Amino acid sequence: MEWTYWRIVCKYGHVGIRKEVSVARHIRLPAQCTLLDACQVASEMPGVKNNGVFSCRKITLDEFLLGHREEAENLYLQKLKKYNDQSA
């Protein structure tokens, strides 16, 4: 199966009134997916604010792998994933 890779900057909430954290997420989608599909997937991620997709662009596999590693080291995402695992 062919894949496309996307870098999407999302605004996350729950860090204070009228405050937010912007985090780059890296996702893999089937090749037939468009920019709008990628934005829709990102907007449905846990913790993303309403109208929380800031930017979205197609990237290469190497950029995806590097970005995915950086996501694993992001303290905000670690805390968010830990919280979501406990509440499930």
CSV table of N, CA and C in Angstrom, one decimal:
chain,number,residue,atom,x,y,z
A,1,MET,N,0.8,-1.2,0.0
A,1,MET,CA,0.0,0.0,0.0
A,1,MET,C,0.9,1.2,0.0
A,2,GLU,N,0.5,2.2,-0.8
A,2,GLU,CA,1.2,3.5,-0.9
A,2,GLU,C,0.7,4.4,0.3
A,3,TRP,N,1.7,5.2,0.8
A,3,TRP,CA,1.4,6.1,1.9
A,3,TRP,C,1.8,7.5,1.6
A,4,THR,N,1.1,8.5,2.2
A,4,THR,CA,1.6,9.9,2.2
A,4,THR,C,1.9,10.2,3.7
A,5,TYR,N,2.8,11.2,3.8
A,5,TYR,CA,3.2,11.6,5.2
A,5,TYR,C,2.9,13.1,5.3
A,6,TRP,N,2.4,13.4,6.5
A,6,TRP,CA,2.0,14.8,6.8
A,6,TRP,C,2.5,15.3,8.1
A,7,ARG,N,2.9,16.6,8.0
A,7,ARG,CA,3.3,17.3,9.3
A,7,ARG,C,2.2,18.4,9.5
A,8,ILE,N,1.6,18.2,10.7
A,8,ILE,CA,0.4,19.0,11.0
A,8,ILE,C,0.7,19.7,12.4
A,9,VAL,N,0.6,21.0,12.4
A,9,VAL,CA,0.8,21.7,13.7
A,9,VAL,C,-0.6,22.0,14.2
A,10,CYS,N,-0.8,21.4,15.5
A,10,CYS,CA,-2.1,21.5,16.1
A,10,CYS,C,-2.0,22.4,17.4
A,11,LYS,N,-3.1,23.0,17.7
A,11,LYS,CA,-3.1,23.8,18.9
A,11,LYS,C,-3.9,23.0,20.0
A,12,TYR,N,-3.2,22.7,21.1
A,12,TYR,CA,-3.8,21.9,22.2
A,12,TYR,C,-4.2,22.9,23.3
A,13,GLY,N,-5.2,22.5,24.0
A,13,GLY,CA,-5.8,23.3,25.1
A,13,GLY,C,-5.4,22.7,26.5
A,14,HIS,N,-6.2,23.2,27.5
A,14,HIS,CA,-6.1,22.7,28.8
A,14,HIS,C,-4.8,23.1,29.5
A,15,VAL,N,-4.3,24.3,29.1
A,15,VAL,CA,-3.1,24.8,29.8
A,15,VAL,C,-3.3,26.2,30.4
A,16,GLY,N,-4.6,26.6,30.6
A,16,GLY,CA,-5.0,27.8,31.2
A,16,GLY,C,-5.9,28.6,30.3
A,17,ILE,N,-6.6,29.6,30.8
A,17,ILE,CA,-7.6,30.3,30.1
A,17,ILE,C,-6.9,31.1,29.0
A,18,ARG,N,-7.5,30.9,27.8
A,18,ARG,CA,-7.0,31.6,26.5
A,18,ARG,C,-5.5,31.3,26.3
A,19,LYS,N,-5.0,30.1,26.7
A,19,LYS,CA,-3.7,29.8,26.4
A,19,LYS,C,-3.7,28.4,25.6
A,20,GLU,N,-2.6,28.2,24.9
A,20,GLU,CA,-2.5,26.9,24.2
A,20,GLU,C,-1.1,26.5,24.0
A,21,VAL,N,-0.9,25.3,23.5
A,21,VAL,CA,0.4,24.8,23.2
A,21,VAL,C,0.3,24.3,21.8
A,22,SER,N,1.2,24.7,20.9
A,22,SER,CA,1.3,24.3,19.5
A,22,SER,C,2.3,23.2,19.4
A,23,VAL,N,1.8,22.0,18.8
A,23,VAL,CA,2.7,20.9,18.7
A,23,VAL,C,2.6,20.3,17.3
A,24,ALA,N,3.7,20.0,16.7
A,24,ALA,CA,3.8,19.4,15.4
A,24,ALA,C,3.5,17.9,15.5
A,25,ARG,N,2.5,17.4,14.8
A,25,ARG,CA,2.2,16.0,14.8
A,25,ARG,C,2.5,15.5,13.4
A,26,HIS,N,3.0,14.2,13.3
A,26,HIS,CA,3.4,13.6,12.1
A,26,HIS,C,2.5,12.4,11.9
A,27,ILE,N,1.8,12.3,10.8
A,27,ILE,CA,0.8,11.2,10.6
A,27,ILE,C,1.1,10.6,9.2
A,28,ARG,N,0.7,9.3,9.1
A,28,ARG,CA,0.8,8.6,7.8
A,28,ARG,C,-0.6,8.2,7.4
A,29,LEU,N,-0.9,8.5,6.2
A,29,LEU,CA,-2.3,8.3,5.6
A,29,LEU,C,-2.1,7.6,4.3
A,30,PRO,N,-3.2,6.8,3.8
A,30,PRO,CA,-3.1,6.2,2.5
A,30,PRO,C,-2.9,7.3,1.4
A,31,ALA,N,-2.3,6.9,0.3
A,31,ALA,CA,-1.9,7.8,-0.8
A,31,ALA,C,-3.1,8.6,-1.3
A,32,GLN,N,-4.3,8.1,-1.3
A,32,GLN,CA,-5.4,8.8,-1.9
A,32,GLN,C,-5.9,9.9,-1.0
A,33,CYS,N,-5.5,10.0,0.2
A,33,CYS,CA,-5.9,11.1,1.1
A,33,CYS,C,-5.4,12.4,0.7
A,34,THR,N,-6.2,13.4,0.9
A,34,THR,CA,-5.9,14.8,0.5
A,34,THR,C,-5.5,15.6,1.7
A,35,LEU,N,-5.2,16.9,1.4
A,35,LEU,CA,-4.9,17.8,2.5
A,35,LEU,C,-6.1,18.0,3.5
A,36,LEU,N,-7.3,18.0,2.9
A,36,LEU,CA,-8.5,18.1,3.8
A,36,LEU,C,-8.7,16.9,4.7
A,37,ASP,N,-8.4,15.7,4.1
A,37,ASP,CA,-8.4,14.5,4.9
A,37,ASP,C,-7.5,14.5,6.1
A,38,ALA,N,-6.2,15.0,5.8
A,38,ALA,CA,-5.2,15.0,6.8
A,38,ALA,C,-5.6,16.0,7.9
A,39,CYS,N,-6.2,17.2,7.5
A,39,CYS,CA,-6.6,18.2,8.5
A,39,CYS,C,-7.8,17.6,9.4
A,40,GLN,N,-8.7,16.9,8.8
A,40,GLN,CA,-9.8,16.3,9.5
A,40,GLN,C,-9.3,15.3,10.5
A,41,VAL,N,-8.4,14.4,10.1
A,41,VAL,CA,-7.8,13.4,11.1
A,41,VAL,C,-7.2,14.1,12.3
A,42,ALA,N,-6.4,15.2,12.0
A,42,ALA,CA,-5.7,15.9,13.0
A,42,ALA,C,-6.7,16.6,14.0
A,43,SER,N,-7.7,17.2,13.4
A,43,SER,CA,-8.7,17.9,14.3
A,43,SER,C,-9.4,17.0,15.2
A,44,GLU,N,-9.5,15.7,14.9
A,44,GLU,CA,-10.2,14.7,15.8
A,44,GLU,C,-9.3,14.1,16.8
A,45,MET,N,-8.0,14.4,16.8
A,45,MET,CA,-7.1,13.9,17.8
A,45,MET,C,-7.5,14.4,19.2
A,46,PRO,N,-7.3,13.6,20.3
A,46,PRO,CA,-7.6,14.0,21.6
A,46,PRO,C,-6.8,15.3,22.0
A,47,GLY,N,-7.5,16.2,22.6
A,47,GLY,CA,-6.8,17.4,23.1
A,47,GLY,C,-6.7,18.6,22.2
A,48,VAL,N,-7.0,18.4,20.9
A,48,VAL,CA,-6.8,19.4,19.9
A,48,VAL,C,-8.0,20.4,20.1
A,49,LYS,N,-7.8,21.7,20.1
A,49,LYS,CA,-8.8,22.7,20.2
A,49,LYS,C,-9.7,22.7,19.0
A,50,ASN,N,-10.9,23.3,19.2
A,50,ASN,CA,-11.8,23.5,18.0
A,50,ASN,C,-11.0,24.5,17.1
A,51,ASN,N,-11.1,24.2,15.8
A,51,ASN,CA,-10.3,25.0,14.8
A,51,ASN,C,-8.8,25.0,15.2
A,52,GLY,N,-8.3,23.9,15.6
A,52,GLY,CA,-7.0,23.8,16.2
A,52,GLY,C,-5.9,23.4,15.2
A,53,VAL,N,-6.2,23.2,14.0
A,53,VAL,CA,-5.2,22.8,13.0
A,53,VAL,C,-4.6,24.1,12.5
A,54,PHE,N,-3.3,24.4,12.8
A,54,PHE,CA,-2.6,25.6,12.5
A,54,PHE,C,-2.0,25.6,11.1
A,55,SER,N,-1.3,24.5,10.8
A,55,SER,CA,-0.7,24.3,9.4
A,55,SER,C,-0.6,22.8,9.1
A,56,CYS,N,-0.6,22.6,7.8
A,56,CYS,CA,-0.5,21.2,7.4
A,56,CYS,C,0.3,21.1,6.1
A,57,ARG,N,1.2,20.2,6.0
A,57,ARG,CA,1.9,20.1,4.7
A,57,ARG,C,2.4,18.6,4.5
A,58,LYS,N,2.5,18.2,3.3
A,58,LYS,CA,3.0,16.9,2.9
A,58,LYS,C,4.5,16.9,3.1
A,59,ILE,N,5.1,15.8,3.6
A,59,ILE,CA,6.5,15.6,3.9
A,59,ILE,C,7.0,14.3,3.3
A,60,THR,N,8.3,14.1,3.4
A,60,THR,CA,8.9,12.9,2.9
A,60,THR,C,9.0,11.9,4.0
A,61,LEU,N,9.3,10.6,3.7
A,61,LEU,CA,9.4,9.6,4.7
A,61,LEU,C,10.5,9.9,5.7
A,62,ASP,N,11.6,10.5,5.3
A,62,ASP,CA,12.7,10.8,6.2
A,62,ASP,C,12.3,11.9,7.2
A,63,GLU,N,11.6,12.9,6.7
A,63,GLU,CA,11.1,13.9,7.6
A,63,GLU,C,10.1,13.3,8.6
A,64,PHE,N,9.2,12.4,8.1
A,64,PHE,CA,8.2,11.8,9.0
A,64,PHE,C,8.9,11.0,10.1
A,65,LEU,N,9.9,10.2,9.8
A,65,LEU,CA,10.6,9.4,10.8
A,65,LEU,C,11.3,10.3,11.8
A,66,LEU,N,11.9,11.4,11.4
A,66,LEU,CA,12.6,12.3,12.3
A,66,LEU,C,11.5,13.0,13.2
A,67,GLY,N,10.5,13.4,12.6
A,67,GLY,CA,9.4,14.1,13.4
A,67,GLY,C,8.7,13.2,14.3
A,68,HIS,N,8.5,11.9,13.9
A,68,HIS,CA,7.9,10.9,14.8
A,68,HIS,C,8.8,10.7,16.1
A,69,ARG,N,10.1,10.7,15.9
A,69,ARG,CA,11.0,10.5,17.0
A,69,ARG,C,10.9,11.8,17.9
A,70,GLU,N,10.8,12.9,17.4
A,70,GLU,CA,10.7,14.2,18.2
A,70,GLU,C,9.4,14.2,18.9
A,71,GLU,N,8.3,13.7,18.4
A,71,GLU,CA,7.0,13.6,19.1
A,71,GLU,C,7.2,12.7,20.3
A,72,ALA,N,7.9,11.6,20.2
A,72,ALA,CA,8.1,10.7,21.3
A,72,ALA,C,8.8,11.4,22.5
A,73,GLU,N,9.6,12.4,22.2
A,73,GLU,CA,10.4,13.1,23.2
A,73,GLU,C,9.6,14.4,23.8
A,74,ASN,N,8.5,14.7,23.2
A,74,ASN,CA,7.8,15.9,23.6
A,74,ASN,C,7.0,15.7,24.9
A,75,LEU,N,7.4,16.5,25.9
A,75,LEU,CA,6.8,16.3,27.2
A,75,LEU,C,5.3,16.5,27.3
A,76,TYR,N,4.8,17.5,26.5
A,76,TYR,CA,3.4,17.7,26.5
A,76,TYR,C,2.6,16.5,26.0
A,77,LEU,N,3.1,15.9,24.9
A,77,LEU,CA,2.4,14.8,24.3
A,77,LEU,C,2.5,13.5,25.2
A,78,GLN,N,3.7,13.4,25.9
A,78,GLN,CA,3.8,12.3,26.8
A,78,GLN,C,2.8,12.4,27.9
A,79,LYS,N,2.6,13.6,28.4
A,79,LYS,CA,1.6,13.8,29.5
A,79,LYS,C,0.2,13.5,29.0
A,80,LEU,N,-0.1,14.0,27.8
A,80,LEU,CA,-1.4,13.9,27.2
A,80,LEU,C,-1.7,12.4,26.9
A,81,LYS,N,-0.8,11.6,26.4
A,81,LYS,CA,-1.0,10.2,26.1
A,81,LYS,C,-1.2,9.4,27.4
A,82,LYS,N,-0.4,9.8,28.5
A,82,LYS,CA,-0.5,9.1,29.7
A,82,LYS,C,-1.9,9.4,30.3
A,83,TYR,N,-2.4,10.6,30.2
A,83,TYR,CA,-3.7,11.0,30.7
A,83,TYR,C,-4.8,10.2,30.0
A,84,ASN,N,-4.7,10.1,28.7
A,84,ASN,CA,-5.7,9.4,27.9
A,84,ASN,C,-5.7,7.9,28.1
A,85,ASP,N,-4.5,7.4,28.4
A,85,ASP,CA,-4.5,5.9,28.7
A,85,ASP,C,-5.1,5.6,30.1
A,86,GLN,N,-5.0,6.5,31.0
A,86,GLN,CA,-5.6,6.3,32.3
A,86,GLN,C,-7.1,6.5,32.3
A,87,SER,N,-7.6,7.4,31.5
A,87,SER,CA,-9.0,7.7,31.5
A,87,SER,C,-9.8,6.6,30.6
A,88,ALA,N,-9.1,5.9,29.8
A,88,ALA,CA,-9.8,4.9,29.0
A,88,ALA,C,-10.1,3.6,29.7
